[in-house]
PDB file of C-alpha atoms and ligand atoms in Angstrom:
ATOM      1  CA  UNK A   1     103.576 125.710 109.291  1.00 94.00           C
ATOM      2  CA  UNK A   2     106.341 124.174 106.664  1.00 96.00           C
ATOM      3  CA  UNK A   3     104.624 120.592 106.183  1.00 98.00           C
ATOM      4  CA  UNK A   4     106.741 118.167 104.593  1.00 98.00           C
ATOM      5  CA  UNK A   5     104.263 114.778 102.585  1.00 98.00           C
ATOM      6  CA  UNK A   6     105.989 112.418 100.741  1.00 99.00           C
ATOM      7  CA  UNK A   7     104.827 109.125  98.478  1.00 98.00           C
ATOM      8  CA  UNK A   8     106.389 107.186  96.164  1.00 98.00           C
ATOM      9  CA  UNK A   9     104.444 109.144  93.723  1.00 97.00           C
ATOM     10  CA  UNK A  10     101.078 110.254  92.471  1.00 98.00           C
ATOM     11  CA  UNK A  11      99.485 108.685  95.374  1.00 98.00           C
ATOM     12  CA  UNK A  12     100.774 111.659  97.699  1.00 98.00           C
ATOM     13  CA  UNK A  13     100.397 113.958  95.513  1.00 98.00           C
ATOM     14  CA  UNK A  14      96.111 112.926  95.878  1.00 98.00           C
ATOM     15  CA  UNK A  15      96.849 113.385  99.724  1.00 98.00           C
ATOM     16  CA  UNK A  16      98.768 116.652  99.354  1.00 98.00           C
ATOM     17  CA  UNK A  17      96.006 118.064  96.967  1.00 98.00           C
ATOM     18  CA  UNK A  18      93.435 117.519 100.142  1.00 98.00           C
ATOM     19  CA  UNK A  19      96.096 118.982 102.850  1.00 97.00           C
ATOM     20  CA  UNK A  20      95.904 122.259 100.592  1.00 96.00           C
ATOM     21  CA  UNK A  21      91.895 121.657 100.240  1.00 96.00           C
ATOM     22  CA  UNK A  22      91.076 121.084 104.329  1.00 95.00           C
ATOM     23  CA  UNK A  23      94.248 123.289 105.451  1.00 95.00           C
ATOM     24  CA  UNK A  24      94.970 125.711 102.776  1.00 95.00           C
ATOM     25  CA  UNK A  25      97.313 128.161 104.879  1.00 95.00           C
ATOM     26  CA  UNK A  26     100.654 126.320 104.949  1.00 97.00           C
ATOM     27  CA  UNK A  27     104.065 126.147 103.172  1.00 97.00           C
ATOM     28  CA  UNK A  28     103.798 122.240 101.872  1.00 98.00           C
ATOM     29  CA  UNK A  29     107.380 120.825 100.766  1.00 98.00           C
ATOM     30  CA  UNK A  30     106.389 117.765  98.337  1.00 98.00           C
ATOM     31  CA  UNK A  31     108.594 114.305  97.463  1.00 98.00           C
ATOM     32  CA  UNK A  32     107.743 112.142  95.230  1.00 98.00           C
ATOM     33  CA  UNK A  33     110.381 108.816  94.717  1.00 98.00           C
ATOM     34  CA  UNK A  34     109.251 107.936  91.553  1.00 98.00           C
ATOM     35  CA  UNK A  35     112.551 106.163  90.812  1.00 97.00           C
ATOM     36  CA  UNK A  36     112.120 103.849  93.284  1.00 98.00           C
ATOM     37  CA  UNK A  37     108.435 103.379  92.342  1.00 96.00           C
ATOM     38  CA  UNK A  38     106.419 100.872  92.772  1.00 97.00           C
ATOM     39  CA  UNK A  39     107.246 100.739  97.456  1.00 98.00           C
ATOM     40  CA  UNK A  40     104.565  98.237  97.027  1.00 97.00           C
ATOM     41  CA  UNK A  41     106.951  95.776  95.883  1.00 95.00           C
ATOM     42  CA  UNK A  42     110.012  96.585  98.060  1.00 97.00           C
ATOM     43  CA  UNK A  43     111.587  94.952 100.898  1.00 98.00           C
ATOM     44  CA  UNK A  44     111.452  96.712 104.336  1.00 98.00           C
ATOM     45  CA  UNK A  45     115.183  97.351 104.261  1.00 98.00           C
ATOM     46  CA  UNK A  46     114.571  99.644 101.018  1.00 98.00           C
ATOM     47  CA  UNK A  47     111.726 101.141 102.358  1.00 98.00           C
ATOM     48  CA  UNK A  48     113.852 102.256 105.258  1.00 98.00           C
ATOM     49  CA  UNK A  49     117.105 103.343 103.186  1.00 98.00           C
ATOM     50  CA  UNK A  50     114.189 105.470 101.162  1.00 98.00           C
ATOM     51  CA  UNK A  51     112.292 106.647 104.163  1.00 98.00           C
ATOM     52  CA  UNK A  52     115.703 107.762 105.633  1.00 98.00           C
ATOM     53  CA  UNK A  53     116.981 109.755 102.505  1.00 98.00           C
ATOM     54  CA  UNK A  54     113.405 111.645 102.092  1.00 98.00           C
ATOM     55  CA  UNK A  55     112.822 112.176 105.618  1.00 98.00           C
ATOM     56  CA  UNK A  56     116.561 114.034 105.853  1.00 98.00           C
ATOM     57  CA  UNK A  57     115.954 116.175 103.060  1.00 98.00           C
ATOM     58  CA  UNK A  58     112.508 117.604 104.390  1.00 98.00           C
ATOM     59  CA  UNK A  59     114.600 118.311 107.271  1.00 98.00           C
ATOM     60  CA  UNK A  60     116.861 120.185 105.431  1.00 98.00           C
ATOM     61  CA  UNK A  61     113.942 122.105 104.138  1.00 98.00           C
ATOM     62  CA  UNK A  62     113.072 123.106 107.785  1.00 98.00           C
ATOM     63  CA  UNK A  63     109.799 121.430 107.550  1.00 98.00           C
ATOM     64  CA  UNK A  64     108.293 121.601 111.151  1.00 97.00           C
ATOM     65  CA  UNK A  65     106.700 118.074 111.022  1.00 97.00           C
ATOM     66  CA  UNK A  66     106.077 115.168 108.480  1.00 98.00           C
ATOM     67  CA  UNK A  67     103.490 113.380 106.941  1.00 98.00           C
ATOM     68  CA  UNK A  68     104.133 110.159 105.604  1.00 98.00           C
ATOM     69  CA  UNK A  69     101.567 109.757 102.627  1.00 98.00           C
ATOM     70  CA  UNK A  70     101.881 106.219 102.206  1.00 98.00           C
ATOM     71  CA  UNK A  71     100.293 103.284 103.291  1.00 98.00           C
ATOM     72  CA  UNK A  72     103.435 100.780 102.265  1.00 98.00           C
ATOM     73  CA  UNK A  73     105.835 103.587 104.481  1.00 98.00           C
ATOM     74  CA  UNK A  74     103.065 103.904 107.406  1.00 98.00           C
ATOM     75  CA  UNK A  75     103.016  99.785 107.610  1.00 98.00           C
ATOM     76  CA  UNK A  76     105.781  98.693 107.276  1.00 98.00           C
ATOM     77  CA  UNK A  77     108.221 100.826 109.181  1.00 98.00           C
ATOM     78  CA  UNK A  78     106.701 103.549 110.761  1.00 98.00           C
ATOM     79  CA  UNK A  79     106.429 102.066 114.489  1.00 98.00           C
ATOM     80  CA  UNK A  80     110.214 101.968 114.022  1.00 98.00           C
ATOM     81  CA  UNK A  81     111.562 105.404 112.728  1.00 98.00           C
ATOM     82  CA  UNK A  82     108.343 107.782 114.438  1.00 98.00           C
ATOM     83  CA  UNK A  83     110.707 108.666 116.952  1.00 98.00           C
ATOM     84  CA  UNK A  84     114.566 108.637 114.755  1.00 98.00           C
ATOM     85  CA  UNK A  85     114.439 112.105 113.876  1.00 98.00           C
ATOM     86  CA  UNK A  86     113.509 114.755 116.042  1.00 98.00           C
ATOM     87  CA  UNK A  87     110.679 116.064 114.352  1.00 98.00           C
ATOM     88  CA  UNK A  88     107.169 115.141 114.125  1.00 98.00           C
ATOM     89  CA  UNK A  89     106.473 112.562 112.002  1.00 98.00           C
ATOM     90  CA  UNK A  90     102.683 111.013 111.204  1.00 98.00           C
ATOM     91  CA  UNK A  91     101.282 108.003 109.042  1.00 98.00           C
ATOM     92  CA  UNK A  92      98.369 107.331 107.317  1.00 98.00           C
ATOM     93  CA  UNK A  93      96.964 104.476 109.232  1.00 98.00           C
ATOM     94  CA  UNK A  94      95.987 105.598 112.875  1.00 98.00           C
ATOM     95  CA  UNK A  95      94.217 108.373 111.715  1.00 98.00           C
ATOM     96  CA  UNK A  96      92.318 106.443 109.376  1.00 98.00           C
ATOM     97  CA  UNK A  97      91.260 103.619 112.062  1.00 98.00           C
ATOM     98  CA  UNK A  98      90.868 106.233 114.663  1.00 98.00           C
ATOM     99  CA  UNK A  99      88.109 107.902 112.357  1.00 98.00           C
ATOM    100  CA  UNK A 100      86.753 104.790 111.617  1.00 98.00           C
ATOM    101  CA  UNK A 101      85.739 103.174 115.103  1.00 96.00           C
ATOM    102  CA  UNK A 102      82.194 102.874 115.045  1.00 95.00           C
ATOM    103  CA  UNK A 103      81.183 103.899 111.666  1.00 96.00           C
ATOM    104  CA  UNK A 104      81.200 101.130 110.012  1.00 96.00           C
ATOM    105  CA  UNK A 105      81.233  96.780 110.602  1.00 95.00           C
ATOM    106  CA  UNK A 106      82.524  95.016 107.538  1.00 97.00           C
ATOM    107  CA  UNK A 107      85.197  96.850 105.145  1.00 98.00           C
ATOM    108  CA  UNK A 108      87.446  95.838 102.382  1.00 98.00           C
ATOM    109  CA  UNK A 109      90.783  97.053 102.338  1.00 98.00           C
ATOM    110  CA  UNK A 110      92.653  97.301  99.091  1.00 99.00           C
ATOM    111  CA  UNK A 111      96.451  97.938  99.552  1.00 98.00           C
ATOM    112  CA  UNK A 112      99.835  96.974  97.537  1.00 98.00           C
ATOM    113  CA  UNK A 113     101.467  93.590  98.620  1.00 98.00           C
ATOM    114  CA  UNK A 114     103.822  95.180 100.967  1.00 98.00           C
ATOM    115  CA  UNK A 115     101.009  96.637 103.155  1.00 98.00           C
ATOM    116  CA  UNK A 116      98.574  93.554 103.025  1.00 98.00           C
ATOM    117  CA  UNK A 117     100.973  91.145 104.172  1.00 98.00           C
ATOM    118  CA  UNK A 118     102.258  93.543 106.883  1.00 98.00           C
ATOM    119  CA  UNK A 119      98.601  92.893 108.854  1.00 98.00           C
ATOM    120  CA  UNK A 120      99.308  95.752 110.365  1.00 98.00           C
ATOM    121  CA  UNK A 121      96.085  98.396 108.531  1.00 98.00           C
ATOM    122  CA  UNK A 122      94.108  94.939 109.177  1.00 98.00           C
ATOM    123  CA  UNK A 123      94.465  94.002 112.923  1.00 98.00           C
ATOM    124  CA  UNK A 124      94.193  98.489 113.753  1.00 98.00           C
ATOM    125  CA  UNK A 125      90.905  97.707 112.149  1.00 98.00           C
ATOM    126  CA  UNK A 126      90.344  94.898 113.659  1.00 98.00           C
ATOM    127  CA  UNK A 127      91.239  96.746 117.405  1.00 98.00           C
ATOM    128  CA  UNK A 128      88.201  98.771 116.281  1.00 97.00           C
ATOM    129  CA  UNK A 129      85.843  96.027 116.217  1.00 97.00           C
ATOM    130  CA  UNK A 130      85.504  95.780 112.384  1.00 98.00           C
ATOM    131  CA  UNK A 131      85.427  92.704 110.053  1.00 98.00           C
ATOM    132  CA  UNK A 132      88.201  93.355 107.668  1.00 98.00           C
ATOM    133  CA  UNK A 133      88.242  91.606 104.451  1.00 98.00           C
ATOM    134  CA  UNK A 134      91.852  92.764 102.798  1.00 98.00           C
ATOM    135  CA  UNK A 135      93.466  92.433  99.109  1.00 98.00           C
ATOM    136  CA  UNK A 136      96.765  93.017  97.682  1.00 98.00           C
ATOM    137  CA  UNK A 137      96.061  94.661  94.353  1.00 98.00           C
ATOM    138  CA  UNK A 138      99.824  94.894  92.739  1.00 97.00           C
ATOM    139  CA  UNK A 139      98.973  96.203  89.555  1.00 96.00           C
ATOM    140  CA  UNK A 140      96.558  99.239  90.431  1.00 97.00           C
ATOM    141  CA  UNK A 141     100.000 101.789  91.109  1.00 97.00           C
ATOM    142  CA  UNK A 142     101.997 100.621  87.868  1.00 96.00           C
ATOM    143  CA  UNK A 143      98.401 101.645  85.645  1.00 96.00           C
ATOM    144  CA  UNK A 144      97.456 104.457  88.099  1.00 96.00           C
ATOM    145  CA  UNK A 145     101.243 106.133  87.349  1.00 95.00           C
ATOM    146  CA  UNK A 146     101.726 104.867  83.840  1.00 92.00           C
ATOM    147  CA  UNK A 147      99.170 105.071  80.041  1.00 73.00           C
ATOM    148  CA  UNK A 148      97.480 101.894  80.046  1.00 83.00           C
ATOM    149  CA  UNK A 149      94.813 103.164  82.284  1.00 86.00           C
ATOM    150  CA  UNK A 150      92.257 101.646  80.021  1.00 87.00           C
ATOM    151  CA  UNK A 151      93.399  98.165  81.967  1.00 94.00           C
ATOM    152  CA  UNK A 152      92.050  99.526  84.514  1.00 97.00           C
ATOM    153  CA  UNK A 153      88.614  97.663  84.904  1.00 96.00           C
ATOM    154  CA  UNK A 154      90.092  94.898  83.806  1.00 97.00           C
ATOM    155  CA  UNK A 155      92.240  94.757  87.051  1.00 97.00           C
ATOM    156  CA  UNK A 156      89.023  96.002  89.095  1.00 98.00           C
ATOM    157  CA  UNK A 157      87.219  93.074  88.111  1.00 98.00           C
ATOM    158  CA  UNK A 158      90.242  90.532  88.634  1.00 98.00           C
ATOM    159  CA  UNK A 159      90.900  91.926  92.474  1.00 98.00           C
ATOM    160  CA  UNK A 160      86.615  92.239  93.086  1.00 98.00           C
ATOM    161  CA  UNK A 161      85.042  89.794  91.545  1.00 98.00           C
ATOM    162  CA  UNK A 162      85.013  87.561  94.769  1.00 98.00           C
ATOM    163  CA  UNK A 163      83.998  90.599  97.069  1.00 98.00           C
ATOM    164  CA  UNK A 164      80.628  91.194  94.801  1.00 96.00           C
ATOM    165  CA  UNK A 165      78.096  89.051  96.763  1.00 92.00           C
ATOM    166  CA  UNK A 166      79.710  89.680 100.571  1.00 95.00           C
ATOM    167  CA  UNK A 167      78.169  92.768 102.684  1.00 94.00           C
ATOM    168  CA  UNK A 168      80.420  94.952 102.969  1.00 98.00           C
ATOM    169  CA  UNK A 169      79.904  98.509 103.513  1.00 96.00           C
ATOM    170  CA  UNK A 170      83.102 100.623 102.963  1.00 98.00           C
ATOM    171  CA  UNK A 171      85.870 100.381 100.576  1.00 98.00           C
ATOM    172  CA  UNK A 172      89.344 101.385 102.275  1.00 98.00           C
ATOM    173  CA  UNK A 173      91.976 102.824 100.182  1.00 98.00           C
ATOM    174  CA  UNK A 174      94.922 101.596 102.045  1.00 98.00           C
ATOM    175  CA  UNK A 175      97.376 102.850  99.319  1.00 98.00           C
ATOM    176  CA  UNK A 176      97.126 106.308  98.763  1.00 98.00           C
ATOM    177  CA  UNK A 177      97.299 106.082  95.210  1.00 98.00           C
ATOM    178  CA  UNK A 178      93.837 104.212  94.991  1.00 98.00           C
ATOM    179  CA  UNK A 179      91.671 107.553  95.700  1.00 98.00           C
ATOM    180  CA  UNK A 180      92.526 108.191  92.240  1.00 98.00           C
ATOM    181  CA  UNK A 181      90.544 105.411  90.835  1.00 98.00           C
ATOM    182  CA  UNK A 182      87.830 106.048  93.714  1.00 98.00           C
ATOM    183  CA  UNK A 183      84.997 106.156  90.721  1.00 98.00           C
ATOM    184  CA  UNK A 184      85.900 102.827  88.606  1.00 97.00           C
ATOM    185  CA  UNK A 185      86.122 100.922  92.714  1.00 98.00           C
ATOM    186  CA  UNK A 186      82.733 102.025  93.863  1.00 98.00           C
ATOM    187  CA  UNK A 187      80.908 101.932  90.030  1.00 98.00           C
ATOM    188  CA  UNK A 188      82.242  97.979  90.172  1.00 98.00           C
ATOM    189  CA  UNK A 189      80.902  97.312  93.650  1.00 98.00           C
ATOM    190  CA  UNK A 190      78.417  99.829  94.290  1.00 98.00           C
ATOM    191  CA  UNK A 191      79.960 100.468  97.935  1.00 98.00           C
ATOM    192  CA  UNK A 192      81.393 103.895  98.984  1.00 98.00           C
ATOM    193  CA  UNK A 193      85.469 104.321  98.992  1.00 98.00           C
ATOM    194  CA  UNK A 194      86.564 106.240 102.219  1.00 98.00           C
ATOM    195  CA  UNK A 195      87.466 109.476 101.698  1.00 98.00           C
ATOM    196  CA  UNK A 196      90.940 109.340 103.019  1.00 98.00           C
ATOM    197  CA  UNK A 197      92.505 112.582 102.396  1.00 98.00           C
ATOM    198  CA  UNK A 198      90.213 114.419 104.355  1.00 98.00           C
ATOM    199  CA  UNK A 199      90.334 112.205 107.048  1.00 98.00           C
ATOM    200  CA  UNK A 200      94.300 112.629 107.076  1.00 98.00           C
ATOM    201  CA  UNK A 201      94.181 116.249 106.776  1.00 97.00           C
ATOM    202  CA  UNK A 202      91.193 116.611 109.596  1.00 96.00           C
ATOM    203  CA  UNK A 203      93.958 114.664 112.181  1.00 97.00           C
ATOM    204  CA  UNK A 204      96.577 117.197 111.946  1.00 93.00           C
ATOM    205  CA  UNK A 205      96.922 119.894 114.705  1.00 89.00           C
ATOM    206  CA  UNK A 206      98.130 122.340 111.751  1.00 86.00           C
ATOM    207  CA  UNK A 207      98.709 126.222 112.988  1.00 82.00           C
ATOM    208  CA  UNK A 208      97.849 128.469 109.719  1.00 80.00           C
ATOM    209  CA  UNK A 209     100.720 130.802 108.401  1.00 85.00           C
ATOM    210  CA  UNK A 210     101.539 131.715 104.911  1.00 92.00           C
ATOM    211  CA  UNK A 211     101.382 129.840 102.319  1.00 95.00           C
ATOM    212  CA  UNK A 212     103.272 127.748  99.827  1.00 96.00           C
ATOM    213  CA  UNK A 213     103.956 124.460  97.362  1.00 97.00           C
ATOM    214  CA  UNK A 214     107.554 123.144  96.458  1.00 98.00           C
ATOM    215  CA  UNK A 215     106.955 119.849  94.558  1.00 98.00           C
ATOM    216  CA  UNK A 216     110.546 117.808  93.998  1.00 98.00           C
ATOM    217  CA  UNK A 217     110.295 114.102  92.082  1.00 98.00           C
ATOM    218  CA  UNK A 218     113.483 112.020  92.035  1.00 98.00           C
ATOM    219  CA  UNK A 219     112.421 111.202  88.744  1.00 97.00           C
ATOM    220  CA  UNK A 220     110.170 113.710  86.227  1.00 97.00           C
ATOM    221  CA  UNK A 221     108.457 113.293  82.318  1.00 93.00           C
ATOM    222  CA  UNK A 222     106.029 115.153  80.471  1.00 90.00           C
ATOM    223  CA  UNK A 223     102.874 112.454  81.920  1.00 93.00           C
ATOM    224  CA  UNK A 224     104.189 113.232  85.349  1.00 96.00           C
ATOM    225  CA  UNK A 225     103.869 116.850  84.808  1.00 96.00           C
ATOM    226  CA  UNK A 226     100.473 116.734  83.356  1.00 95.00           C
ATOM    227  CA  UNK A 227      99.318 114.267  86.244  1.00 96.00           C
ATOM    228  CA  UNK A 228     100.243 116.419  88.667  1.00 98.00           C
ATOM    229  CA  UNK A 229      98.544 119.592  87.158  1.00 97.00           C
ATOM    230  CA  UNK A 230      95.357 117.432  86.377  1.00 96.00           C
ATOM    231  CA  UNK A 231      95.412 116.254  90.272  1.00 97.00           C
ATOM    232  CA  UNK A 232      96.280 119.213  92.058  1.00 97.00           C
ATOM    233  CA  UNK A 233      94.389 121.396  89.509  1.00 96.00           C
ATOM    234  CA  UNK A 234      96.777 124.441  88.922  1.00 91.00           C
ATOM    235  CA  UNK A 235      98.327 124.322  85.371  1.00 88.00           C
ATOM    236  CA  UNK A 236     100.758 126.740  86.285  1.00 92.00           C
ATOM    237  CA  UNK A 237     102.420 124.012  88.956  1.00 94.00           C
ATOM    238  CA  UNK A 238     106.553 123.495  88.585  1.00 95.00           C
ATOM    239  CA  UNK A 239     108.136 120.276  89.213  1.00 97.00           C
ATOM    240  CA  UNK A 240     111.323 120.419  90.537  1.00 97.00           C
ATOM    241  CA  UNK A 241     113.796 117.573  90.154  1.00 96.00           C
ATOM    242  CA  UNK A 242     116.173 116.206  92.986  1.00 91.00           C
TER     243      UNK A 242
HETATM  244  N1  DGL B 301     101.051 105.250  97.523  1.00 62.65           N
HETATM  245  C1  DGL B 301     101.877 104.360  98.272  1.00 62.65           C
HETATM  246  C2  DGL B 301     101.092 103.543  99.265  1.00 62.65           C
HETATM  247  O1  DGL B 301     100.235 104.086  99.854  1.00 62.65           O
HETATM  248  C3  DGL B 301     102.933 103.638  97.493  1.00 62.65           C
HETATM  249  C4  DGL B 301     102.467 102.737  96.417  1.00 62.65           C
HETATM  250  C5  DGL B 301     103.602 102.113  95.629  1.00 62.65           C
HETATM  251  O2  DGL B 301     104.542 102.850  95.253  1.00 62.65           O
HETATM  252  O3  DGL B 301     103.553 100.890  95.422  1.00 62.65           O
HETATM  253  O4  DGL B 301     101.286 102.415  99.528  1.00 62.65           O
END
C-alpha cells in the first residue's frame, strides 16, 4: 500500500522508522512541516490550515490512507477532519489507549501544551480505567529538533521532579517526538516509556506490496539531514524539499 505519515518533524520521522520496522513492505510518502515547527505551540486554526495543506498533497501522491503521526494533530483536530477527505485517515491516540486498557493503572503522560490542554489523550485514558497524571513539556521538541541537546536533563528534571515519589508505572509519549529521548525519561524516573511506534504500526490493517520511502520537509539543513539518517538508519536517505 502507498502510506502517507506526516509530523511536524523528527517526531514522525521516529514513527515512520517503526512503520518500515513492523510493516516493511509498503511505499511510505513522508512530510515533515518543519517550517511551521514547533504544532505544540499553535492555535487549532493553524493546525487545521496545516493539516489541510499536508493532507492534500499526500493525496496528490495517491497515498491509499493516512497516518497522522502527531499527537498535537490527533488531539486537537482529528475528530473533525477524519471524515473531510475521502481517504482513510488515522491518529495516534486511539490506538494507543486501545492497546493500553488493562495493562497498566497509573501513567504519566508527557505531551506539548497544545495536546495537554486539549484533555482529550487524558480522558481516552481515563475511559480505560487508568489514573492519568499529564504534563505539558514545551521545551522537549525545540532541543529534540535543534543542538542544545545537552539541556536536555536539565528540562527532564524541571518537568519530573514532582512525578519522582508518585507510583506510577508507565511513561506515555504523547508527542511523537519524545520516543527519541525514551533513554534520558526512563534513566530519570526509572519507569518504562511506552513503546509507541510499534503500537501504531501493530493497529494498521496494512496489505504488503512493494516497497518504497519518499521523504519531503517544507524546510531542510545539513542537522536535519543527518537526523534523519541517524533515526531511520540508512545513510544513503534523500530529503526532498517542498
Ligand atoms: N510530534 C508532534 C506531536 O506529537 C509535534 C510536536 C511539535 O511540533 O510541537 O505532538
Amino acid at each position: 500500500m502507498r502510506i502517507g505519515v506526516f509530523d511536524s518533524g523528527l517526531g514522525g520521522i521516529a514513527t515512520l522508522k517503526d512503520l518500515i520496522k513492523y510493516k516493511p513492505n509498503n511505499e511510505y510518502i513522508y512530510f515533515g512541516d518543519t517550517i511551521n515547527l514547533p504544532y505544540g505551540e499553535k492555535t487549532k486554526e493553524e493546525l487545521k490550515e496545516y493539516a489541510d495543506k499536508i493532507i492534500n498533497f499526500l493525496k496528490e501522491k495517491e497515498v491509499d490512507m493516512i497516518i497522522i503521526a502527531c499527537g498535537t494533530i490527533s488531539s486537537n483536530i482529528y475528530e473533525e477532519i477524519k471524515d473531510s477527505y475521502g481517504i482513510p485517515i488515522y491518529d495516534i491516540i486511539n490506538p494507543i489507549c486501545n492497546y493500553l486498557e488493562n495493562k497498566c493503572h497509573d501513567v504519566l503522560l508527557l505531551a506539548t501544551s497544545m495536546t495537554i490542554r486539549s484533555k482529550v489523550f487524558k480522558s481516552k485514558l481515563e475511559e480505560k480505567n487508568i489514573k492519568v497524571y499529564d504534563k505539558e513539556c514545551p521545551m522537549f521538541v525545540p532541543i529534540i529538533e535543534g543542538k542544545n541537546k545537552e539541556d536536555i536533563n536539565k528540562y527532564i528534571e524541571e518537568y519530573l521532579i514532582d512525578y519522582k515519589n508518585k507510583n506510577i508505572d508507565l511513561i506515555i509519549p504523547g508527542c511523537t517526538h519524545y520516543p527519541l529521548i525514551s533513554k534520558e525519561l526512563e534513566n530519570y524516573l526509572n519507569v518504562k516509556v511506552l513503546d509507541i511506534g510499534y503500537i501504531i504500526a501493530s493497529s494498521l490493517d496494512i496489505k504488503d506490496s512493494k516497497k518504497g520511502l519518499e521523504i519531503y520537509f517544507s524546510k531542510i539543513d545539513d542537522s536535519l539531514l543527518e537526523n534523519v539518517k541517524r533515526i531511520i538508519g540508512d545513510t544513503e536517505i534523500k530529503l526532498k524539499k517542498l
